[in-house]
PDB file of C-alpha atoms in Angstrom:
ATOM      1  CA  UNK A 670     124.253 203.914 -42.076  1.00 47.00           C
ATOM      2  CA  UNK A 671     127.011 205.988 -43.501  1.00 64.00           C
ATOM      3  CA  UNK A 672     125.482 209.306 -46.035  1.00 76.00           C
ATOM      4  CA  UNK A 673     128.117 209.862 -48.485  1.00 83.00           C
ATOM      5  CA  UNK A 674     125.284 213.214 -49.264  1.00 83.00           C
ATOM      6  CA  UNK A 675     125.960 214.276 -45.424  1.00 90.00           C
ATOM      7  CA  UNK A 676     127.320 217.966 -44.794  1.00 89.00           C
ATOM      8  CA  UNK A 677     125.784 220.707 -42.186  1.00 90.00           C
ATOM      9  CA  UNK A 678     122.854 221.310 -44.580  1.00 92.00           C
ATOM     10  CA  UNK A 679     121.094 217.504 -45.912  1.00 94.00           C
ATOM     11  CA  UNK A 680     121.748 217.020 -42.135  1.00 94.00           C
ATOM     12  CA  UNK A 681     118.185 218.395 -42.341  1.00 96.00           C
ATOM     13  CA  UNK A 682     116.654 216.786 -45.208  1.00 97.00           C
ATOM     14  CA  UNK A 683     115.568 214.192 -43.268  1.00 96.00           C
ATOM     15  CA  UNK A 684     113.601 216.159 -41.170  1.00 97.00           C
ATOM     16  CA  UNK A 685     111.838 218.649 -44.020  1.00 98.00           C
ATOM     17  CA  UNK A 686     111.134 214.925 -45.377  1.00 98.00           C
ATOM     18  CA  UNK A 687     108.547 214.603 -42.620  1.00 98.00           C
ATOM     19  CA  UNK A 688     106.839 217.449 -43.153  1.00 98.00           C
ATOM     20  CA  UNK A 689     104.706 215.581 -46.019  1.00 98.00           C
ATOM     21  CA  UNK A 690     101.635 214.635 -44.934  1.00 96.00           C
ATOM     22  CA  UNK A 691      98.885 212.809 -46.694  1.00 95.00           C
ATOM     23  CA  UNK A 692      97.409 215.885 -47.909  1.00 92.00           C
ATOM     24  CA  UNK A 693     101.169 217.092 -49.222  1.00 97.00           C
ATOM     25  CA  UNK A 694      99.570 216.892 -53.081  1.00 97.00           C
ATOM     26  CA  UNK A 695     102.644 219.670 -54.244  1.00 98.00           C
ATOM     27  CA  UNK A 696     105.977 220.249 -53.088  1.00 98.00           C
ATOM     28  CA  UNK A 697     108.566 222.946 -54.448  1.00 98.00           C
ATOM     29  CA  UNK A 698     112.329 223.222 -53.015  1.00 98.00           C
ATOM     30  CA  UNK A 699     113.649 226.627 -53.898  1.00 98.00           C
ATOM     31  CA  UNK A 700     117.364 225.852 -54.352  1.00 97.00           C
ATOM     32  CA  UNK A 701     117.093 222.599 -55.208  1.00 97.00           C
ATOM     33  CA  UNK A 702     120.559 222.220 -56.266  1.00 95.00           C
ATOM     34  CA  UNK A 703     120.725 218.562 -58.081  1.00 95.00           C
ATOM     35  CA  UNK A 704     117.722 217.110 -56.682  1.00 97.00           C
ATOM     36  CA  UNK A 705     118.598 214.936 -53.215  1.00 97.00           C
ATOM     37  CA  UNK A 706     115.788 216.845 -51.355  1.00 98.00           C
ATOM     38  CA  UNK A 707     113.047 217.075 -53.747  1.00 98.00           C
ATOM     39  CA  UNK A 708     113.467 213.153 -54.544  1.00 98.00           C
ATOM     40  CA  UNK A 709     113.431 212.882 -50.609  1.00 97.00           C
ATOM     41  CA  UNK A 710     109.980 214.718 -50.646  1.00 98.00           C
ATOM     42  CA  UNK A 711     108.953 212.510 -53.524  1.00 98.00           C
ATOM     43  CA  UNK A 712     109.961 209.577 -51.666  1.00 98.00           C
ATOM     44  CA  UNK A 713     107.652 210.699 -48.334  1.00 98.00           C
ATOM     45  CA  UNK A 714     104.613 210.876 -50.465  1.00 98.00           C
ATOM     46  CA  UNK A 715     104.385 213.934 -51.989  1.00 98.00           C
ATOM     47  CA  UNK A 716     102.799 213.362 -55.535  1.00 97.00           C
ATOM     48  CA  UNK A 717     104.484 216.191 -57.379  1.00 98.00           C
ATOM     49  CA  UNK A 718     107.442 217.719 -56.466  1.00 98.00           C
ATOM     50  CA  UNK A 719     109.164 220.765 -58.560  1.00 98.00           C
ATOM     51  CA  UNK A 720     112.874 221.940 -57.963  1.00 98.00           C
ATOM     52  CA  UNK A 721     113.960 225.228 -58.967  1.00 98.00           C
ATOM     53  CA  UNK A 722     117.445 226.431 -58.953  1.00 97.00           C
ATOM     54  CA  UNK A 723     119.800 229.371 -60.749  1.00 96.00           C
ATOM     55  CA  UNK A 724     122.235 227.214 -62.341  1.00 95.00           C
ATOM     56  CA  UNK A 725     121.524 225.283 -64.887  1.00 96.00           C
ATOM     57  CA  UNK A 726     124.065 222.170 -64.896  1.00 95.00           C
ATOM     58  CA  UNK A 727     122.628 221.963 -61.383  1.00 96.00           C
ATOM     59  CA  UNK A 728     119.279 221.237 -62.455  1.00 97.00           C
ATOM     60  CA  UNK A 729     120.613 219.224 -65.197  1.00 97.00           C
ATOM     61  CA  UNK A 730     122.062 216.373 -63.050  1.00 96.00           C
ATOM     62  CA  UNK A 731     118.617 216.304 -61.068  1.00 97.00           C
ATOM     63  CA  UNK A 732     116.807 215.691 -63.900  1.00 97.00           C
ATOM     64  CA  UNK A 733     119.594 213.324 -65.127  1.00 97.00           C
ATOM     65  CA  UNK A 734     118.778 211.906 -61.755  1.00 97.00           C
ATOM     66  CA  UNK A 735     115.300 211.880 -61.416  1.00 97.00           C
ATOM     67  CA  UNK A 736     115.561 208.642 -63.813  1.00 93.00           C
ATOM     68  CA  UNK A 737     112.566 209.082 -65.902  1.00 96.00           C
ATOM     69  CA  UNK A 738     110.003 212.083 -67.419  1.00 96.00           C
ATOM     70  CA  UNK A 739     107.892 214.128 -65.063  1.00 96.00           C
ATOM     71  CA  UNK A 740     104.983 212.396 -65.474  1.00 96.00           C
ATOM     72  CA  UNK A 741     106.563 209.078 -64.187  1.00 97.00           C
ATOM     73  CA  UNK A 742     108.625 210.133 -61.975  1.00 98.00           C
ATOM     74  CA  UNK A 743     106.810 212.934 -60.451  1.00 98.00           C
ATOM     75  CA  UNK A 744     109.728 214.759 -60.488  1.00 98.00           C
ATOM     76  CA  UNK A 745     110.101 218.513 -62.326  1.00 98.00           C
ATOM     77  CA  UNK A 746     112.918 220.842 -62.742  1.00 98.00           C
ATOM     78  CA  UNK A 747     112.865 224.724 -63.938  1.00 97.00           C
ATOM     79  CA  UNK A 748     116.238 227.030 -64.376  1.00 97.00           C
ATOM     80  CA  UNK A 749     116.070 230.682 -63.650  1.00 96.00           C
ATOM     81  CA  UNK A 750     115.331 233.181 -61.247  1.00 96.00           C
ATOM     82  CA  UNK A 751     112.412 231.806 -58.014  1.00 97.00           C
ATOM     83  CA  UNK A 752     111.908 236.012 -58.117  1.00 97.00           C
ATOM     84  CA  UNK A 753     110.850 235.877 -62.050  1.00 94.00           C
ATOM     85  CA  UNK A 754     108.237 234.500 -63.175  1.00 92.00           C
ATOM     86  CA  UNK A 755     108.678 230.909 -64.255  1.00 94.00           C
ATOM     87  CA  UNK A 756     107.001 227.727 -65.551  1.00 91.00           C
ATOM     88  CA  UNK A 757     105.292 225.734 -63.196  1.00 90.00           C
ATOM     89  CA  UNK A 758     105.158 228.419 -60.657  1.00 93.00           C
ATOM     90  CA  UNK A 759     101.767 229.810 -61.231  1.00 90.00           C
ATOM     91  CA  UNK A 760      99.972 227.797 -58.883  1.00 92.00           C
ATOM     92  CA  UNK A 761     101.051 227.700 -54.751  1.00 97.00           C
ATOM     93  CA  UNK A 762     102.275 224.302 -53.242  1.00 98.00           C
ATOM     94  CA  UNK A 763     101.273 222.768 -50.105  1.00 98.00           C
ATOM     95  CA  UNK A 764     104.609 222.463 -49.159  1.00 98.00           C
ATOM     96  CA  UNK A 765     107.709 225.348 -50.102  1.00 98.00           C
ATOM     97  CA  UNK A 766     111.412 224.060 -48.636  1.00 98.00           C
ATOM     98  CA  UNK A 767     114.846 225.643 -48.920  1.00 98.00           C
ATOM     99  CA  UNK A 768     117.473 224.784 -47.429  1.00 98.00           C
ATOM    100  CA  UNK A 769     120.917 227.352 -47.824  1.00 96.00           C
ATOM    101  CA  UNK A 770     119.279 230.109 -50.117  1.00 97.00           C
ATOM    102  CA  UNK A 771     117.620 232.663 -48.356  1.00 97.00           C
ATOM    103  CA  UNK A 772     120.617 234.068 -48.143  1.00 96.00           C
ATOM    104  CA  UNK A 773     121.106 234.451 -51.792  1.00 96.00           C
ATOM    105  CA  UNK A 774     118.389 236.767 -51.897  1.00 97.00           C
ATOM    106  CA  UNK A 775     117.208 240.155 -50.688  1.00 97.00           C
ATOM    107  CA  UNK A 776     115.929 238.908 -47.006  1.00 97.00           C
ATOM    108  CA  UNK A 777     112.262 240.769 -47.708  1.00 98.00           C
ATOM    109  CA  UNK A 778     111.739 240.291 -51.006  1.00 98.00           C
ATOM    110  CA  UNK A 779     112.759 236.630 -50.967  1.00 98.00           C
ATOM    111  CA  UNK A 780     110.347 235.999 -47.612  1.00 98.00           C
ATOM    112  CA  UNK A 781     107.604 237.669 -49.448  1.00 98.00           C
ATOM    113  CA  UNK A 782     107.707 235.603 -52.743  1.00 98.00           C
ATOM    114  CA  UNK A 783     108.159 232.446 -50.570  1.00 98.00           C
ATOM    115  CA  UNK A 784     105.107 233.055 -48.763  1.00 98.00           C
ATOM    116  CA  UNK A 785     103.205 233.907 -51.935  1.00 97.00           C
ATOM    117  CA  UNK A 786     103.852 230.406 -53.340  1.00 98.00           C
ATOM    118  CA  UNK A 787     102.424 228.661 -50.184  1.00 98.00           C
ATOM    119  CA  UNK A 788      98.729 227.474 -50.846  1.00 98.00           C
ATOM    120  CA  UNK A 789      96.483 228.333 -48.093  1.00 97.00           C
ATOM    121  CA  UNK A 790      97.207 225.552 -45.051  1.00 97.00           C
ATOM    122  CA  UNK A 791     100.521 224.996 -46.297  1.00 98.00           C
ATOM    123  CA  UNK A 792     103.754 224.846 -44.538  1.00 98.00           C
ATOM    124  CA  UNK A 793     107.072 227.027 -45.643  1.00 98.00           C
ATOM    125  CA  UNK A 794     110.155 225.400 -44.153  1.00 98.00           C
ATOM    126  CA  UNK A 795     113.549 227.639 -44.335  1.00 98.00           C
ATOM    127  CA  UNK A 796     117.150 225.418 -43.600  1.00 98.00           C
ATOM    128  CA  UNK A 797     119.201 228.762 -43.627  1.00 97.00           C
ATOM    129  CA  UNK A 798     122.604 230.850 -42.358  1.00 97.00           C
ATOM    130  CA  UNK A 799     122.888 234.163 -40.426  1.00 96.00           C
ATOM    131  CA  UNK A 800     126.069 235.783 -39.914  1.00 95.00           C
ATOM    132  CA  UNK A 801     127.246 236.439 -36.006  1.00 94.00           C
ATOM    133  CA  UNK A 802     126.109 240.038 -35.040  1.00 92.00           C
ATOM    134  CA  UNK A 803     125.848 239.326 -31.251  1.00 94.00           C
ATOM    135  CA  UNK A 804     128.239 238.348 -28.495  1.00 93.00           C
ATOM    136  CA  UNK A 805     125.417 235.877 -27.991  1.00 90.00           C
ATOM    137  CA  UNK A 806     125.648 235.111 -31.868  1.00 89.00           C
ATOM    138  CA  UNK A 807     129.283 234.435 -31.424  1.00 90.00           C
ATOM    139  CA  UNK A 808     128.805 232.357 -28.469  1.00 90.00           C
ATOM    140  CA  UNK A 809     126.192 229.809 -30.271  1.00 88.00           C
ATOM    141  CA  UNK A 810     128.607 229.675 -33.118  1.00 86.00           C
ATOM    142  CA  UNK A 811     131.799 229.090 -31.419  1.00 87.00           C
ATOM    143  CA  UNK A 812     129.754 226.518 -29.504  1.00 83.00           C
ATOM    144  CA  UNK A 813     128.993 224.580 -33.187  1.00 83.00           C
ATOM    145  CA  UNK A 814     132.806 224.326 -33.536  1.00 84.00           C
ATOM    146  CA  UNK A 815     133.546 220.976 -31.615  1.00 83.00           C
ATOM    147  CA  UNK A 816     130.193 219.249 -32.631  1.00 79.00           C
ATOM    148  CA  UNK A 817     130.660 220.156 -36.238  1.00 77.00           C
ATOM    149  CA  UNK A 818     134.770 218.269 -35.761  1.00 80.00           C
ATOM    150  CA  UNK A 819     133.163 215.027 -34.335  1.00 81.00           C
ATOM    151  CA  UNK A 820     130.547 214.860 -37.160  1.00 76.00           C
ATOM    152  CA  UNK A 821     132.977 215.794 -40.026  1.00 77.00           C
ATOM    153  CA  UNK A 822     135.395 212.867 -38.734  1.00 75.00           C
ATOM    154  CA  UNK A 823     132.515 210.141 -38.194  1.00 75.00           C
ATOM    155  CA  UNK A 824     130.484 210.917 -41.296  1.00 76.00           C
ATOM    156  CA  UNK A 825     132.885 212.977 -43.791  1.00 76.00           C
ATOM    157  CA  UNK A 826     131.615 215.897 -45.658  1.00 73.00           C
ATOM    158  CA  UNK A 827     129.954 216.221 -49.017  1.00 68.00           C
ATOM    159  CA  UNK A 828     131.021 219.123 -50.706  1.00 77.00           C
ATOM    160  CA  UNK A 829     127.531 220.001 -53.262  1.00 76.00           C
ATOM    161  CA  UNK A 830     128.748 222.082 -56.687  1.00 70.00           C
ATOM    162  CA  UNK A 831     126.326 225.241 -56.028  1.00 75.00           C
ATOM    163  CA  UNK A 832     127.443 228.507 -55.803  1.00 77.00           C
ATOM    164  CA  UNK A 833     128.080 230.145 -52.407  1.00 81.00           C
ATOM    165  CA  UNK A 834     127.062 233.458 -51.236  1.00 86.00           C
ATOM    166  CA  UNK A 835     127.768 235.706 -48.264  1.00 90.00           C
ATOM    167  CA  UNK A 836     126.062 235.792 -45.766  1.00 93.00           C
ATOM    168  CA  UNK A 837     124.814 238.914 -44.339  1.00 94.00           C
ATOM    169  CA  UNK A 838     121.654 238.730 -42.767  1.00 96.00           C
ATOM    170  CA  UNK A 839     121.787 238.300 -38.344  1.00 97.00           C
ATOM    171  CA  UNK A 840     119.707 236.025 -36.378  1.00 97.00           C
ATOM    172  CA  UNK A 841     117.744 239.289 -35.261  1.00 97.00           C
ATOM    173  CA  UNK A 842     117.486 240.850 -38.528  1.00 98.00           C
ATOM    174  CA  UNK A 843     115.977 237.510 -39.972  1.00 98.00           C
ATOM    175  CA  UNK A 844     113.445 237.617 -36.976  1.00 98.00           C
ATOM    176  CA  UNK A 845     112.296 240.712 -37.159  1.00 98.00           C
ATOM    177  CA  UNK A 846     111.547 240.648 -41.240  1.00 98.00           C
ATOM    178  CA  UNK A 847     109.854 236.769 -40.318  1.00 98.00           C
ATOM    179  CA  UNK A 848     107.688 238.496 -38.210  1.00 98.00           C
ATOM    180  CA  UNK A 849     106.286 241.332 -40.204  1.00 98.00           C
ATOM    181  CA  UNK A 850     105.936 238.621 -43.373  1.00 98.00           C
ATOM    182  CA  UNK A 851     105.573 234.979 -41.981  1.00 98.00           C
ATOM    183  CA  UNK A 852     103.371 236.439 -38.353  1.00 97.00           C
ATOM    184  CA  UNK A 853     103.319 233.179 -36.569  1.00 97.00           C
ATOM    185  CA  UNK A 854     107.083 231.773 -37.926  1.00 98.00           C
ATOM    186  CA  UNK A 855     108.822 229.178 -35.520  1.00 98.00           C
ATOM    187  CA  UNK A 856     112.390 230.346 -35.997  1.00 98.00           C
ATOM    188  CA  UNK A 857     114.704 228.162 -33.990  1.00 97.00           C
ATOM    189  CA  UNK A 858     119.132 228.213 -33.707  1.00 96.00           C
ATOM    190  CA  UNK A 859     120.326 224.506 -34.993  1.00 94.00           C
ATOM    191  CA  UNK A 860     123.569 223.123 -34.948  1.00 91.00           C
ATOM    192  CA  UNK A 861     125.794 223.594 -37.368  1.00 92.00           C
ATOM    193  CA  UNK A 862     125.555 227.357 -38.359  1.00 93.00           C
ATOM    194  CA  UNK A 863     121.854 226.338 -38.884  1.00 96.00           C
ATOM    195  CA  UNK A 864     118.692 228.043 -38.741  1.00 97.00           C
ATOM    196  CA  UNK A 865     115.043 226.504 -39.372  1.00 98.00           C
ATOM    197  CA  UNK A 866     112.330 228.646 -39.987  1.00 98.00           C
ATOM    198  CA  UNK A 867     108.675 226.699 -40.528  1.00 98.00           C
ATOM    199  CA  UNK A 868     105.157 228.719 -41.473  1.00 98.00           C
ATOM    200  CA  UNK A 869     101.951 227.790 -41.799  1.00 98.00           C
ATOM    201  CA  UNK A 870      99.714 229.478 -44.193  1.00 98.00           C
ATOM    202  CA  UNK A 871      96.588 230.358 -42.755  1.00 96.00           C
ATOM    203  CA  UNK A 872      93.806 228.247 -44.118  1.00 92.00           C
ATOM    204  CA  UNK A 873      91.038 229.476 -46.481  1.00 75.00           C
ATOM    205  CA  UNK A 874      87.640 230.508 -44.484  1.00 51.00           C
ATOM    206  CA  UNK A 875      84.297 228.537 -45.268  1.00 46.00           C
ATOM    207  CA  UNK A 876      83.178 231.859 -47.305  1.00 48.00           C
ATOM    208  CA  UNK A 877      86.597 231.705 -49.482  1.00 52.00           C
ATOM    209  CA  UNK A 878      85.732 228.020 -50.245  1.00 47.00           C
ATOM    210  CA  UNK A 879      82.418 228.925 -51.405  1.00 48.00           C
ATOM    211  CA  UNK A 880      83.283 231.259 -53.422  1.00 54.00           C
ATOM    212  CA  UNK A 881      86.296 229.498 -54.813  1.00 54.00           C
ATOM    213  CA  UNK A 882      88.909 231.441 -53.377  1.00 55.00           C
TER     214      UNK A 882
END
């Protein structure tokens, strides 16, 4: 069925999508743009999912969207700054996604404060861009080029309203930061210009449970 949503990025909604599992009681997408993934997580079970994005008339059509109040829908929205402290984010989710905006921030600051808002046993999942450093780089990007023609004739393009950054971060760069701050990070080349990136938090030890930790 045809996704008039579809460009190189919600390619991998879907897939974020199944990263809810029964236990997925929170869910935050950093970037969340006007609202197609969080309603996606919201759809897959997660009970309460918060979007948080920069621009404002962004998160105006999600909650425009969303089609009801928070507390019926499930569905939250906050403006401003995921660096800054901001309503809603006081707590850690059980599951953190964005998709296209690690590269709006600084790489180890932005890592950091996405790992902070992981709960213990949670999963981070990054949908991101790196810019070709590499001969091998160039060679996986050039290699995007004819798959990325075939897809934009068969299943258009949708072109979202967010602002676009530069990107300036390499493939190697990202790694080495992911593995100083997310130890354990699966980072994997995707098609399309894509990268995913997918942490687990460690889980909270029997003697942090007892003590409430």
């Amino acid at each position: 069925m045809s996704d008039p949503y579809w460009n190189h990025s919600t390619h991998y909604h879907p897939g974020l999508a199944r990263l809810v599992t029964p236990g997925t009681r929170t869910a935050l997408d950093v970037g969340c743009g006007e609202g197609l993934l969080t309603r996606r997580l919201r759809a897959a079970g997660a009970q309460h999912v918060l979007g948080v994005d920069l621009d404002p008339d962004q998160v105006g059509r999600a909650r425009a969207a969303a089609g009801g109040p928070p507390e019926a829908t499930g569905l939250d929205y906050v403006a401003g700054d995921v660096l800054a402290p901001l309503p809603g984010l006081a707590e850690p989710f059980d599951l953190v996604t964005t998709v296209a905006t690690l590269h709006h921030l600084p790489l180890d600051e932005g890592l950091r404060r996405l790992r902070e808002l992981v709960a213990p046993g949670g999963t981070l999942a990054v949908v991101g861009l790196t810019r070709p450093r590499t001969a091998w780089d160039r060679t996986v990007s050039a290699a995007a080029i004819p798959v990325a023609r075939i897809a934009r004739r068969r299943r258009g393009e949708w072109e979202h309203g967010s602002p676009i950054a530069e990107v300036t971060t390499s493939h190697a760069e990202l790694n080495a930061a992911a593995r100083v701050i997310l130890p354990g990070a699966r980072l994997r080349r995707r098609l399309y210009w894509r990268y995913t990136l997918v942490w687990r938090a460690p889980a909270r030890s029997a003697d942090q449970v007892r003590r409430g930790r």
